[in-house]
mmCIF file of C-alpha atoms in Angstrom:
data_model
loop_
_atom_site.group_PDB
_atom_site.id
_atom_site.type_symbol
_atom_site.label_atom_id
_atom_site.label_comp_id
_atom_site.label_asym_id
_atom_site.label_seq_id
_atom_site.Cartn_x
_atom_site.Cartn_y
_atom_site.Cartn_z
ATOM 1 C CA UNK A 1 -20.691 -22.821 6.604
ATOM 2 C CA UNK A 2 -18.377 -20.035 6.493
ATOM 3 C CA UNK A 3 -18.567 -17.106 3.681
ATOM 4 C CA UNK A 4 -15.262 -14.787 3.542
ATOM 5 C CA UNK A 5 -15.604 -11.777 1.551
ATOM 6 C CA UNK A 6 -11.973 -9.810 0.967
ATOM 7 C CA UNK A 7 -12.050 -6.029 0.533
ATOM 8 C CA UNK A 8 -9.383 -3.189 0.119
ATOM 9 C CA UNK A 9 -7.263 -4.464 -3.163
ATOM 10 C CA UNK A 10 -6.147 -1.848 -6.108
ATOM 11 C CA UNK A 11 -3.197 -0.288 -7.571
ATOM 12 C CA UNK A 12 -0.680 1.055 -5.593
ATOM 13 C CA UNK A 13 3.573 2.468 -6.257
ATOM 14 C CA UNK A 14 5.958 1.095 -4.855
ATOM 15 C CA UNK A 15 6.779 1.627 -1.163
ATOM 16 C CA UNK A 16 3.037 2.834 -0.435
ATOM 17 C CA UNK A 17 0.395 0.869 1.499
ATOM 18 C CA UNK A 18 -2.934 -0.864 1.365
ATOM 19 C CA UNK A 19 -5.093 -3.005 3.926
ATOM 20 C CA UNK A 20 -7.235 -5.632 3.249
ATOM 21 C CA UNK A 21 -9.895 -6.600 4.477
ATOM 22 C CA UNK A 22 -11.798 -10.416 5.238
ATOM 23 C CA UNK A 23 -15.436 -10.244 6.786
ATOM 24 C CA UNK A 24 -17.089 -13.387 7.757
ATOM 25 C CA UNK A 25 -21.017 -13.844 7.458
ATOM 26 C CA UNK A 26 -23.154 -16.715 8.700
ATOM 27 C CA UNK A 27 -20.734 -18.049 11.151
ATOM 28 C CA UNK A 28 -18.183 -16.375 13.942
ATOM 29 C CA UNK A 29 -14.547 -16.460 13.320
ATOM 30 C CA UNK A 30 -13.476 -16.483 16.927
ATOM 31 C CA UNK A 31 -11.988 -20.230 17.068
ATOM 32 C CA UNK A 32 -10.597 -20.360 13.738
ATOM 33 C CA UNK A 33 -7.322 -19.416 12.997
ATOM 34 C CA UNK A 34 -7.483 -16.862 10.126
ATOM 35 C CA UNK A 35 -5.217 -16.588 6.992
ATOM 36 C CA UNK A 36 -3.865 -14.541 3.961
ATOM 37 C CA UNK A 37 -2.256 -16.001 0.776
ATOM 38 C CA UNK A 38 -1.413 -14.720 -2.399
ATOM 39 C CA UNK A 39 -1.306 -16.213 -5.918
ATOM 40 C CA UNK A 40 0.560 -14.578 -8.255
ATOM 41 C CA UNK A 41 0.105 -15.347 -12.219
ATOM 42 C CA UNK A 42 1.425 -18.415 -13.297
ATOM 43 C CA UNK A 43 2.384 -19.437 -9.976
ATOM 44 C CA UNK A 44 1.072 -21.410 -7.158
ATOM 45 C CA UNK A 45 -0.906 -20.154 -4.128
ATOM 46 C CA UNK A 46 1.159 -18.951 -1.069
ATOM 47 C CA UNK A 47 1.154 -18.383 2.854
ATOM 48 C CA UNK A 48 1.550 -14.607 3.609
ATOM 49 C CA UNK A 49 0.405 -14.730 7.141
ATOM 50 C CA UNK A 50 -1.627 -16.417 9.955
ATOM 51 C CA UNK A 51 -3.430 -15.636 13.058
ATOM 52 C CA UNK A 52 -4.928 -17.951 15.820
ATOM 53 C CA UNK A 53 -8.180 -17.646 17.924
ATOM 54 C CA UNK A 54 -5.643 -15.936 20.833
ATOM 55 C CA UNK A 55 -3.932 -13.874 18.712
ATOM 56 C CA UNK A 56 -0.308 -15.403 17.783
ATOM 57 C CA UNK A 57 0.651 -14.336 14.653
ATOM 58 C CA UNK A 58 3.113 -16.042 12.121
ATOM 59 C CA UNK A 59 4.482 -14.737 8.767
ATOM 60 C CA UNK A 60 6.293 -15.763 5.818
ATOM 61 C CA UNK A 61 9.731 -14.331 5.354
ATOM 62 C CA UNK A 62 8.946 -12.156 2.971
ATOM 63 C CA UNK A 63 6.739 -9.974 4.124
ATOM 64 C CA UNK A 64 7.706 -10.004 8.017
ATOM 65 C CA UNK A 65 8.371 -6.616 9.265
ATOM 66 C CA UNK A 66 6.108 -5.356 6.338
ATOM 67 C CA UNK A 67 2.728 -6.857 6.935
ATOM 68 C CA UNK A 68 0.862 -7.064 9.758
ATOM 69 C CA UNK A 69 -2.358 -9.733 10.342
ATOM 70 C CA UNK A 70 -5.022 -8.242 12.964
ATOM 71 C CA UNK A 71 -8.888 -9.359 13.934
ATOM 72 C CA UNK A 72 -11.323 -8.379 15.357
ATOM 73 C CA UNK A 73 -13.829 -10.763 16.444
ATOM 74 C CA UNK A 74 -16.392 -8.444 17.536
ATOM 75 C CA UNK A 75 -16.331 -7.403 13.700
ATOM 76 C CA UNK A 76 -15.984 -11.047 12.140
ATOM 77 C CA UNK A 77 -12.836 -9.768 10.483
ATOM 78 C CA UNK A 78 -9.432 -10.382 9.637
ATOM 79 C CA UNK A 79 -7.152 -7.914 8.476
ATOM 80 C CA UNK A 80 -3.629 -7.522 6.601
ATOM 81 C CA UNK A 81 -1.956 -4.079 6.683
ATOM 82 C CA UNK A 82 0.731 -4.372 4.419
ATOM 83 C CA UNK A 83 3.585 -1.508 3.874
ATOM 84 C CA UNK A 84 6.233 -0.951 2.036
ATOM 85 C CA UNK A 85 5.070 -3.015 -0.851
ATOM 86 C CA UNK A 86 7.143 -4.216 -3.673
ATOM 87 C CA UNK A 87 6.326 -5.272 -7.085
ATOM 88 C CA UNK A 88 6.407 -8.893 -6.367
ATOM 89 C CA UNK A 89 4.088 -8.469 -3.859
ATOM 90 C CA UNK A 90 1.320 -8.130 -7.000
ATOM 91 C CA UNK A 91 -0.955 -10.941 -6.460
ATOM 92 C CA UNK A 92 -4.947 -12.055 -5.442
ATOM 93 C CA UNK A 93 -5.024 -12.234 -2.133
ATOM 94 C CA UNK A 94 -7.576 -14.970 -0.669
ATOM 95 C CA UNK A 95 -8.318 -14.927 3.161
ATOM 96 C CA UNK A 96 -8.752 -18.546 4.919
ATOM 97 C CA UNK A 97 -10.210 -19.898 7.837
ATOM 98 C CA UNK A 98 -9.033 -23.376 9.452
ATOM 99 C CA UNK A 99 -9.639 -24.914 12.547
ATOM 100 C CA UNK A 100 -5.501 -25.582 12.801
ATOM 101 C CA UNK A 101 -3.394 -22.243 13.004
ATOM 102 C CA UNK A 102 -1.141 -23.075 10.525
ATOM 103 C CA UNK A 103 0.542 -22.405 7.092
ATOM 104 C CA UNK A 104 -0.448 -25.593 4.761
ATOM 105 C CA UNK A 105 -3.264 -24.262 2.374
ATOM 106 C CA UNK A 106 -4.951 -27.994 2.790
ATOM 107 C CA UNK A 107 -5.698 -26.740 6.282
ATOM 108 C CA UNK A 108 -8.030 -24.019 5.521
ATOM 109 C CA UNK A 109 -11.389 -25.226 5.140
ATOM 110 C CA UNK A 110 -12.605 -21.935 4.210
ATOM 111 C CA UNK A 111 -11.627 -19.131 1.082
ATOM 112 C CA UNK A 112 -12.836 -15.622 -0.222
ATOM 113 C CA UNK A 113 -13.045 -15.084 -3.306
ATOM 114 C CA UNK A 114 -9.562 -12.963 -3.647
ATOM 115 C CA UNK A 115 -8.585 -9.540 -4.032
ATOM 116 C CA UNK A 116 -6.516 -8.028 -6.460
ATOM 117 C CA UNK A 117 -3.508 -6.191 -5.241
ATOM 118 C CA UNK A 118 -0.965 -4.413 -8.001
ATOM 119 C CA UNK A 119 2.273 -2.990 -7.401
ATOM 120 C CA UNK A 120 3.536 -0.601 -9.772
ATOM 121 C CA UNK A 121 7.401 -0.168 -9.846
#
């Protein structure tokens, strides 16, 4: 069994920053592919980006050149620096963990409980 914990959500302007943060307990992360998503309210759960066991990253469009995905296994952890942040970037953010690196949330066999993250225009 796999527990994610997410860390690093709050309330930031427009155009600043935040990093979150996934840490895994019980189990090592180093074979799973590692994910962020975001649900915003009233709308379904989405793919913001994904990482494999060797490091290949993929990202939706809208975030690319904004966010950046990052782990370190020696720390059980994931990471998502994200810049530049918009509005409709306000969301939880839940952290996955799947044994396929890929963007489908039925592929994740693992969640965190979510983190809030607020952009203020």
């Amino acid at each position: 069994q796999v527990q994610l914990v997410e860390s690093g959500g709050g309330l930031v302007q427009a155009g600043g920053s935040l990093r979150l943060s996934c840490a895994a307990s019980a189990r090592s992360l180093s074979s799973y592919a590692l994910g962020w998503f975001r649900q915003a309210p009233g709308k379904e759960r989405q793919f913001v980006a994904a990482i494999s066991w060797n490091f290949i990253t993929r990202y939706a469009d809208a975030v690319k050149d904004r966010f950046t995905i990052s782990r370190d296994n020696a720390a059980n952890s994931v990471y998502l620096q994200m810049n530049s942040l918009k509005p409709e970037d306000t969301a939880v953010y839940y952290c996955g963990a799947s044994t396929f690196f890929r963007s489908a949330i039925s592929d994740y066999n693992y969640w965190g409980q979510g983190t809030q993250v607020t952009v203020s225009s």
